[in-house]
């Protein structure tokens, strides 16, 4: 791995940390859902980057499935919170 990969994973780690903090400390439920969606996008991008680093196409399939499941998760949680009002 090159130095750019380490820099990338460092920034991804910061993104995950800040998203996780917003999930824990978010003042509203909408903030928490937005932070969860951001976390899912960052993790999906990381899986795609791992496919590039390891030169393995299987990671792209995993990223696609994870992206679809995370989108469904966000929609379900948003619908639940919308119906709660």
PDB file of N, CA and C in Angstrom:
ATOM      1  N   UNK A   1       0.846  -1.181   0.000  1.00  0.00           N
ATOM      2  CA  UNK A   1       0.000   0.000   0.000  1.00  0.00           C
ATOM      3  C   UNK A   1       0.884   1.233   0.000  1.00  0.00           C
ATOM      4  N   UNK A   2       0.403   2.240  -0.687  1.00  0.00           N
ATOM      5  CA  UNK A   2       1.166   3.475  -0.782  1.00  0.00           C
ATOM      6  C   UNK A   2       0.729   4.445   0.304  1.00  0.00           C
ATOM      7  N   UNK A   3       1.446   5.544   0.379  1.00  0.00           N
ATOM      8  CA  UNK A   3       1.141   6.562   1.396  1.00  0.00           C
ATOM      9  C   UNK A   3      -0.224   7.199   1.151  1.00  0.00           C
ATOM     10  N   UNK A   4      -0.642   7.269  -0.107  1.00  0.00           N
ATOM     11  CA  UNK A   4      -1.952   7.864  -0.410  1.00  0.00           C
ATOM     12  C   UNK A   4      -3.068   6.990   0.151  1.00  0.00           C
ATOM     13  N   UNK A   5      -2.880   5.681   0.137  1.00  0.00           N
ATOM     14  CA  UNK A   5      -3.888   4.792   0.715  1.00  0.00           C
ATOM     15  C   UNK A   5      -4.020   5.020   2.215  1.00  0.00           C
ATOM     16  N   UNK A   6      -2.901   5.199   2.890  1.00  0.00           N
ATOM     17  CA  UNK A   6      -2.955   5.473   4.330  1.00  0.00           C
ATOM     18  C   UNK A   6      -3.630   6.809   4.616  1.00  0.00           C
ATOM     19  N   UNK A   7      -3.355   7.804   3.796  1.00  0.00           N
ATOM     20  CA  UNK A   7      -4.015   9.109   3.963  1.00  0.00           C
ATOM     21  C   UNK A   7      -5.514   8.963   3.752  1.00  0.00           C
ATOM     22  N   UNK A   8      -5.893   8.218   2.708  1.00  0.00           N
ATOM     23  CA  UNK A   8      -7.315   8.005   2.435  1.00  0.00           C
ATOM     24  C   UNK A   8      -7.996   7.329   3.618  1.00  0.00           C
ATOM     25  N   UNK A   9      -7.400   6.256   4.125  1.00  0.00           N
ATOM     26  CA  UNK A   9      -8.021   5.544   5.241  1.00  0.00           C
ATOM     27  C   UNK A   9      -8.037   6.392   6.510  1.00  0.00           C
ATOM     28  N   UNK A  10      -7.092   7.305   6.666  1.00  0.00           N
ATOM     29  CA  UNK A  10      -7.116   8.234   7.790  1.00  0.00           C
ATOM     30  C   UNK A  10      -8.305   9.177   7.710  1.00  0.00           C
ATOM     31  N   UNK A  11      -8.542   9.726   6.508  1.00  0.00           N
ATOM     32  CA  UNK A  11      -9.691  10.609   6.329  1.00  0.00           C
ATOM     33  C   UNK A  11     -11.009   9.854   6.466  1.00  0.00           C
ATOM     34  N   UNK A  12     -11.045   8.639   5.973  1.00  0.00           N
ATOM     35  CA  UNK A  12     -12.253   7.827   6.132  1.00  0.00           C
ATOM     36  C   UNK A  12     -12.515   7.556   7.609  1.00  0.00           C
ATOM     37  N   UNK A  13     -11.455   7.284   8.352  1.00  0.00           N
ATOM     38  CA  UNK A  13     -11.608   7.073   9.789  1.00  0.00           C
ATOM     39  C   UNK A  13     -12.181   8.300  10.485  1.00  0.00           C
ATOM     40  N   UNK A  14     -11.719   9.480  10.085  1.00  0.00           N
ATOM     41  CA  UNK A  14     -12.281  10.713  10.651  1.00  0.00           C
ATOM     42  C   UNK A  14     -13.748  10.877  10.275  1.00  0.00           C
ATOM     43  N   UNK A  15     -14.084  10.557   9.033  1.00  0.00           N
ATOM     44  CA  UNK A  15     -15.475  10.648   8.601  1.00  0.00           C
ATOM     45  C   UNK A  15     -16.378   9.702   9.370  1.00  0.00           C
ATOM     46  N   UNK A  16     -15.891   8.498   9.588  1.00  0.00           N
ATOM     47  CA  UNK A  16     -16.663   7.522  10.371  1.00  0.00           C
ATOM     48  C   UNK A  16     -16.817   8.001  11.814  1.00  0.00           C
ATOM     49  N   UNK A  17     -15.741   8.535  12.376  1.00  0.00           N
ATOM     50  CA  UNK A  17     -15.794   9.035  13.756  1.00  0.00           C
ATOM     51  C   UNK A  17     -16.802  10.175  13.896  1.00  0.00           C
ATOM     52  N   UNK A  18     -16.746  11.153  12.985  1.00  0.00           N
ATOM     53  CA  UNK A  18     -17.670  12.282  13.078  1.00  0.00           C
ATOM     54  C   UNK A  18     -19.112  11.863  12.828  1.00  0.00           C
ATOM     55  N   UNK A  19     -19.326  10.943  11.901  1.00  0.00           N
ATOM     56  CA  UNK A  19     -20.689  10.458  11.661  1.00  0.00           C
ATOM     57  C   UNK A  19     -21.215   9.703  12.874  1.00  0.00           C
ATOM     58  N   UNK A  20     -20.354   8.892  13.468  1.00  0.00           N
ATOM     59  CA  UNK A  20     -20.773   8.128  14.644  1.00  0.00           C
ATOM     60  C   UNK A  20     -21.083   9.060  15.819  1.00  0.00           C
ATOM     61  N   UNK A  21     -20.282  10.112  15.966  1.00  0.00           N
ATOM     62  CA  UNK A  21     -20.572  11.090  17.027  1.00  0.00           C
ATOM     63  C   UNK A  21     -21.907  11.781  16.794  1.00  0.00           C
ATOM     64  N   UNK A  22     -22.230  12.100  15.534  1.00  0.00           N
ATOM     65  CA  UNK A  22     -23.507  12.750  15.237  1.00  0.00           C
ATOM     66  C   UNK A  22     -24.664  11.786  15.491  1.00  0.00           C
ATOM     67  N   UNK A  23     -24.434  10.505  15.240  1.00  0.00           N
ATOM     68  CA  UNK A  23     -25.483   9.526  15.537  1.00  0.00           C
ATOM     69  C   UNK A  23     -25.749   9.476  17.039  1.00  0.00           C
ATOM     70  N   UNK A  24     -24.688   9.524  17.834  1.00  0.00           N
ATOM     71  CA  UNK A  24     -24.858   9.454  19.284  1.00  0.00           C
ATOM     72  C   UNK A  24     -25.373  10.752  19.887  1.00  0.00           C
ATOM     73  N   UNK A  25     -24.889  11.891  19.386  1.00  0.00           N
ATOM     74  CA  UNK A  25     -25.181  13.178  20.012  1.00  0.00           C
ATOM     75  C   UNK A  25     -26.184  14.033  19.260  1.00  0.00           C
ATOM     76  N   UNK A  26     -26.712  13.530  18.149  1.00  0.00           N
ATOM     77  CA  UNK A  26     -27.614  14.340  17.328  1.00  0.00           C
ATOM     78  C   UNK A  26     -28.802  14.829  18.124  1.00  0.00           C
ATOM     79  N   UNK A  27     -29.121  16.118  17.998  1.00  0.00           N
ATOM     80  CA  UNK A  27     -30.236  16.633  18.798  1.00  0.00           C
ATOM     81  C   UNK A  27     -31.594  16.122  18.325  1.00  0.00           C
ATOM     82  N   UNK A  28     -31.734  15.808  17.042  1.00  0.00           N
ATOM     83  CA  UNK A  28     -33.028  15.331  16.546  1.00  0.00           C
ATOM     84  C   UNK A  28     -32.845  13.982  15.865  1.00  0.00           C
ATOM     85  N   UNK A  29     -33.957  13.325  15.661  1.00  0.00           N
ATOM     86  CA  UNK A  29     -33.920  12.037  14.968  1.00  0.00           C
ATOM     87  C   UNK A  29     -33.505  12.201  13.510  1.00  0.00           C
ATOM     88  N   UNK A  30     -33.908  13.312  12.905  1.00  0.00           N
ATOM     89  CA  UNK A  30     -33.532  13.552  11.505  1.00  0.00           C
ATOM     90  C   UNK A  30     -32.014  13.700  11.367  1.00  0.00           C
ATOM     91  N   UNK A  31     -31.366  14.329  12.336  1.00  0.00           N
ATOM     92  CA  UNK A  31     -29.910  14.431  12.320  1.00  0.00           C
ATOM     93  C   UNK A  31     -29.267  13.057  12.421  1.00  0.00           C
ATOM     94  N   UNK A  32     -29.833  12.223  13.248  1.00  0.00           N
ATOM     95  CA  UNK A  32     -29.281  10.875  13.415  1.00  0.00           C
ATOM     96  C   UNK A  32     -29.439  10.042  12.141  1.00  0.00           C
ATOM     97  N   UNK A  33     -30.587  10.167  11.485  1.00  0.00           N
ATOM     98  CA  UNK A  33     -30.810   9.423  10.243  1.00  0.00           C
ATOM     99  C   UNK A  33     -29.874   9.925   9.150  1.00  0.00           C
ATOM    100  N   UNK A  34     -29.675  11.235   9.058  1.00  0.00           N
ATOM    101  CA  UNK A  34     -28.762  11.791   8.064  1.00  0.00           C
ATOM    102  C   UNK A  34     -27.322  11.340   8.332  1.00  0.00           C
ATOM    103  N   UNK A  35     -26.930  11.296   9.598  1.00  0.00           N
ATOM    104  CA  UNK A  35     -25.584  10.829   9.943  1.00  0.00           C
ATOM    105  C   UNK A  35     -25.418   9.343   9.634  1.00  0.00           C
ATOM    106  N   UNK A  36     -26.456   8.564   9.861  1.00  0.00           N
ATOM    107  CA  UNK A  36     -26.397   7.140   9.537  1.00  0.00           C
ATOM    108  C   UNK A  36     -26.271   6.932   8.034  1.00  0.00           C
ATOM    109  N   UNK A  37     -26.997   7.725   7.256  1.00  0.00           N
ATOM    110  CA  UNK A  37     -26.899   7.629   5.803  1.00  0.00           C
ATOM    111  C   UNK A  37     -25.509   8.052   5.330  1.00  0.00           C
ATOM    112  N   UNK A  38     -24.955   9.086   5.931  1.00  0.00           N
ATOM    113  CA  UNK A  38     -23.599   9.517   5.589  1.00  0.00           C
ATOM    114  C   UNK A  38     -22.587   8.431   5.920  1.00  0.00           C
ATOM    115  N   UNK A  39     -22.741   7.810   7.060  1.00  0.00           N
ATOM    116  CA  UNK A  39     -21.852   6.718   7.456  1.00  0.00           C
ATOM    117  C   UNK A  39     -21.930   5.564   6.463  1.00  0.00           C
ATOM    118  N   UNK A  40     -23.138   5.240   6.016  1.00  0.00           N
ATOM    119  CA  UNK A  40     -23.298   4.166   5.043  1.00  0.00           C
ATOM    120  C   UNK A  40     -22.653   4.505   3.703  1.00  0.00           C
ATOM    121  N   UNK A  41     -22.755   5.754   3.272  1.00  0.00           N
ATOM    122  CA  UNK A  41     -22.120   6.161   2.020  1.00  0.00           C
ATOM    123  C   UNK A  41     -20.600   6.079   2.140  1.00  0.00           C
ATOM    124  N   UNK A  42     -20.062   6.515   3.265  1.00  0.00           N
ATOM    125  CA  UNK A  42     -18.610   6.451   3.474  1.00  0.00           C
ATOM    126  C   UNK A  42     -18.132   4.997   3.478  1.00  0.00           C
ATOM    127  N   UNK A  43     -18.859   4.126   4.142  1.00  0.00           N
ATOM    128  CA  UNK A  43     -18.466   2.726   4.189  1.00  0.00           C
ATOM    129  C   UNK A  43     -18.589   2.052   2.824  1.00  0.00           C
ATOM    130  N   UNK A  44     -19.614   2.405   2.051  1.00  0.00           N
ATOM    131  CA  UNK A  44     -19.742   1.860   0.703  1.00  0.00           C
ATOM    132  C   UNK A  44     -18.580   2.304  -0.171  1.00  0.00           C
ATOM    133  N   UNK A  45     -18.209   3.567  -0.078  1.00  0.00           N
ATOM    134  CA  UNK A  45     -17.056   4.061  -0.821  1.00  0.00           C
ATOM    135  C   UNK A  45     -15.766   3.383  -0.405  1.00  0.00           C
ATOM    136  N   UNK A  46     -15.646   3.079   0.863  1.00  0.00           N
ATOM    137  CA  UNK A  46     -14.454   2.379   1.351  1.00  0.00           C
ATOM    138  C   UNK A  46     -14.382   0.962   0.805  1.00  0.00           C
ATOM    139  N   UNK A  47     -15.511   0.295   0.714  1.00  0.00           N
ATOM    140  CA  UNK A  47     -15.519  -1.052   0.149  1.00  0.00           C
ATOM    141  C   UNK A  47     -15.123  -1.009  -1.329  1.00  0.00           C
ATOM    142  N   UNK A  48     -15.591   0.002  -2.047  1.00  0.00           N
ATOM    143  CA  UNK A  48     -15.191   0.155  -3.451  1.00  0.00           C
ATOM    144  C   UNK A  48     -13.693   0.423  -3.548  1.00  0.00           C
ATOM    145  N   UNK A  49     -13.169   1.242  -2.651  1.00  0.00           N
ATOM    146  CA  UNK A  49     -11.732   1.511  -2.651  1.00  0.00           C
ATOM    147  C   UNK A  49     -10.932   0.248  -2.333  1.00  0.00           C
ATOM    148  N   UNK A  50     -11.445  -0.583  -1.451  1.00  0.00           N
ATOM    149  CA  UNK A  50     -10.780  -1.853  -1.165  1.00  0.00           C
ATOM    150  C   UNK A  50     -10.752  -2.763  -2.395  1.00  0.00           C
ATOM    151  N   UNK A  51     -11.801  -2.691  -3.206  1.00  0.00           N
ATOM    152  CA  UNK A  51     -11.805  -3.462  -4.449  1.00  0.00           C
ATOM    153  C   UNK A  51     -10.677  -2.999  -5.355  1.00  0.00           C
ATOM    154  N   UNK A  52     -10.416  -1.708  -5.364  1.00  0.00           N
ATOM    155  CA  UNK A  52      -9.322  -1.177  -6.171  1.00  0.00           C
ATOM    156  C   UNK A  52      -7.968  -1.580  -5.603  1.00  0.00           C
ATOM    157  N   UNK A  53      -7.816  -1.497  -4.302  1.00  0.00           N
ATOM    158  CA  UNK A  53      -6.534  -1.804  -3.668  1.00  0.00           C
ATOM    159  C   UNK A  53      -6.187  -3.283  -3.828  1.00  0.00           C
ATOM    160  N   UNK A  54      -7.161  -4.161  -3.577  1.00  0.00           N
ATOM    161  CA  UNK A  54      -6.899  -5.591  -3.637  1.00  0.00           C
ATOM    162  C   UNK A  54      -7.103  -6.194  -5.028  1.00  0.00           C
ATOM    163  N   UNK A  55      -7.585  -5.365  -5.957  1.00  0.00           N
ATOM    164  CA  UNK A  55      -7.836  -5.823  -7.332  1.00  0.00           C
ATOM    165  C   UNK A  55      -8.743  -7.060  -7.349  1.00  0.00           C
ATOM    166  N   UNK A  56      -9.847  -6.936  -6.632  1.00  0.00           N
ATOM    167  CA  UNK A  56     -10.795  -8.034  -6.499  1.00  0.00           C
ATOM    168  C   UNK A  56     -12.199  -7.495  -6.759  1.00  0.00           C
ATOM    169  N   UNK A  57     -12.847  -8.001  -7.800  1.00  0.00           N
ATOM    170  CA  UNK A  57     -14.171  -7.532  -8.174  1.00  0.00           C
ATOM    171  C   UNK A  57     -15.275  -7.958  -7.227  1.00  0.00           C
ATOM    172  N   UNK A  58     -15.003  -8.935  -6.379  1.00  0.00           N
ATOM    173  CA  UNK A  58     -16.022  -9.388  -5.437  1.00  0.00           C
ATOM    174  C   UNK A  58     -16.426  -8.259  -4.481  1.00  0.00           C
ATOM    175  N   UNK A  59     -15.476  -7.405  -4.148  1.00  0.00           N
ATOM    176  CA  UNK A  59     -15.783  -6.284  -3.258  1.00  0.00           C
ATOM    177  C   UNK A  59     -16.800  -5.330  -3.891  1.00  0.00           C
ATOM    178  N   UNK A  60     -16.794  -5.216  -5.202  1.00  0.00           N
ATOM    179  CA  UNK A  60     -17.778  -4.354  -5.861  1.00  0.00           C
ATOM    180  C   UNK A  60     -19.189  -4.911  -5.705  1.00  0.00           C
ATOM    181  N   UNK A  61     -19.327  -6.226  -5.777  1.00  0.00           N
ATOM    182  CA  UNK A  61     -20.632  -6.843  -5.534  1.00  0.00           C
ATOM    183  C   UNK A  61     -21.085  -6.614  -4.094  1.00  0.00           C
ATOM    184  N   UNK A  62     -20.149  -6.748  -3.184  1.00  0.00           N
ATOM    185  CA  UNK A  62     -20.464  -6.522  -1.771  1.00  0.00           C
ATOM    186  C   UNK A  62     -20.882  -5.068  -1.547  1.00  0.00           C
ATOM    187  N   UNK A  63     -20.179  -4.142  -2.181  1.00  0.00           N
ATOM    188  CA  UNK A  63     -20.519  -2.716  -2.048  1.00  0.00           C
ATOM    189  C   UNK A  63     -21.892  -2.429  -2.620  1.00  0.00           C
ATOM    190  N   UNK A  64     -22.231  -3.057  -3.735  1.00  0.00           N
ATOM    191  CA  UNK A  64     -23.543  -2.855  -4.336  1.00  0.00           C
ATOM    192  C   UNK A  64     -24.656  -3.346  -3.421  1.00  0.00           C
ATOM    193  N   UNK A  65     -24.497  -4.532  -2.872  1.00  0.00           N
ATOM    194  CA  UNK A  65     -25.506  -5.077  -1.953  1.00  0.00           C
ATOM    195  C   UNK A  65     -25.605  -4.220  -0.694  1.00  0.00           C
ATOM    196  N   UNK A  66     -24.453  -3.816  -0.160  1.00  0.00           N
ATOM    197  CA  UNK A  66     -24.460  -2.973   1.040  1.00  0.00           C
ATOM    198  C   UNK A  66     -25.135  -1.630   0.762  1.00  0.00           C
ATOM    199  N   UNK A  67     -24.862  -1.057  -0.403  1.00  0.00           N
ATOM    200  CA  UNK A  67     -25.495   0.211  -0.762  1.00  0.00           C
ATOM    201  C   UNK A  67     -27.004   0.086  -0.874  1.00  0.00           C
ATOM    202  N   UNK A  68     -27.474  -0.993  -1.479  1.00  0.00           N
ATOM    203  CA  UNK A  68     -28.921  -1.200  -1.591  1.00  0.00           C
ATOM    204  C   UNK A  68     -29.564  -1.414  -0.224  1.00  0.00           C
ATOM    205  N   UNK A  69     -28.914  -2.194   0.623  1.00  0.00           N
ATOM    206  CA  UNK A  69     -29.468  -2.427   1.964  1.00  0.00           C
ATOM    207  C   UNK A  69     -29.452  -1.151   2.806  1.00  0.00           C
ATOM    208  N   UNK A  70     -28.405  -0.349   2.677  1.00  0.00           N
ATOM    209  CA  UNK A  70     -28.350   0.879   3.467  1.00  0.00           C
ATOM    210  C   UNK A  70     -29.388   1.892   2.983  1.00  0.00           C
ATOM    211  N   UNK A  71     -29.637   1.927   1.669  1.00  0.00           N
ATOM    212  CA  UNK A  71     -30.691   2.807   1.161  1.00  0.00           C
ATOM    213  C   UNK A  71     -32.051   2.370   1.694  1.00  0.00           C
ATOM    214  N   UNK A  72     -32.303   1.063   1.666  1.00  0.00           N
ATOM    215  CA  UNK A  72     -33.568   0.544   2.192  1.00  0.00           C
ATOM    216  C   UNK A  72     -33.704   0.857   3.678  1.00  0.00           C
ATOM    217  N   UNK A  73     -32.604   0.727   4.401  1.00  0.00           N
ATOM    218  CA  UNK A  73     -32.615   1.036   5.829  1.00  0.00           C
ATOM    219  C   UNK A  73     -32.994   2.498   6.072  1.00  0.00           C
ATOM    220  N   UNK A  74     -32.423   3.399   5.305  1.00  0.00           N
ATOM    221  CA  UNK A  74     -32.709   4.825   5.468  1.00  0.00           C
ATOM    222  C   UNK A  74     -34.167   5.131   5.155  1.00  0.00           C
ATOM    223  N   UNK A  75     -34.694   4.526   4.108  1.00  0.00           N
ATOM    224  CA  UNK A  75     -36.098   4.751   3.748  1.00  0.00           C
ATOM    225  C   UNK A  75     -37.029   4.220   4.833  1.00  0.00           C
ATOM    226  N   UNK A  76     -36.736   3.040   5.346  1.00  0.00           N
ATOM    227  CA  UNK A  76     -37.600   2.444   6.379  1.00  0.00           C
ATOM    228  C   UNK A  76     -37.586   3.287   7.654  1.00  0.00           C
ATOM    229  N   UNK A  77     -36.410   3.714   8.069  1.00  0.00           N
ATOM    230  CA  UNK A  77     -36.327   4.526   9.286  1.00  0.00           C
ATOM    231  C   UNK A  77     -37.016   5.870   9.087  1.00  0.00           C
ATOM    232  N   UNK A  78     -36.854   6.473   7.917  1.00  0.00           N
ATOM    233  CA  UNK A  78     -37.501   7.758   7.646  1.00  0.00           C
ATOM    234  C   UNK A  78     -39.014   7.627   7.626  1.00  0.00           C
ATOM    235  N   UNK A  79     -39.511   6.560   7.012  1.00  0.00           N
ATOM    236  CA  UNK A  79     -40.961   6.337   7.002  1.00  0.00           C
ATOM    237  C   UNK A  79     -41.495   6.114   8.419  1.00  0.00           C
ATOM    238  N   UNK A  80     -40.740   5.393   9.209  1.00  0.00           N
ATOM    239  CA  UNK A  80     -41.150   5.142  10.595  1.00  0.00           C
ATOM    240  C   UNK A  80     -41.231   6.457  11.367  1.00  0.00           C
ATOM    241  N   UNK A  81     -40.199   7.294  11.225  1.00  0.00           N
ATOM    242  CA  UNK A  81     -40.197   8.558  11.945  1.00  0.00           C
ATOM    243  C   UNK A  81     -41.265   9.508  11.418  1.00  0.00           C
ATOM    244  N   UNK A  82     -41.555   9.446  10.137  1.00  0.00           N
ATOM    245  CA  UNK A  82     -42.589  10.293   9.550  1.00  0.00           C
ATOM    246  C   UNK A  82     -43.971   9.900  10.071  1.00  0.00           C
ATOM    247  N   UNK A  83     -44.205   8.617  10.198  1.00  0.00           N
ATOM    248  CA  UNK A  83     -45.506   8.142  10.690  1.00  0.00           C
ATOM    249  C   UNK A  83     -45.662   8.347  12.174  1.00  0.00           C
ATOM    250  N   UNK A  84     -44.586   8.584  12.873  1.00  0.00           N
ATOM    251  CA  UNK A  84     -44.621   8.768  14.320  1.00  0.00           C
ATOM    252  C   UNK A  84     -45.178  10.132  14.710  1.00  0.00           C
ATOM    253  N   UNK A  85     -45.143  11.099  13.795  1.00  0.00           N
ATOM    254  CA  UNK A  85     -45.599  12.463  14.116  1.00  0.00           C
ATOM    255  C   UNK A  85     -47.103  12.576  14.172  1.00  0.00           C
TER     256      UNK A  85
END
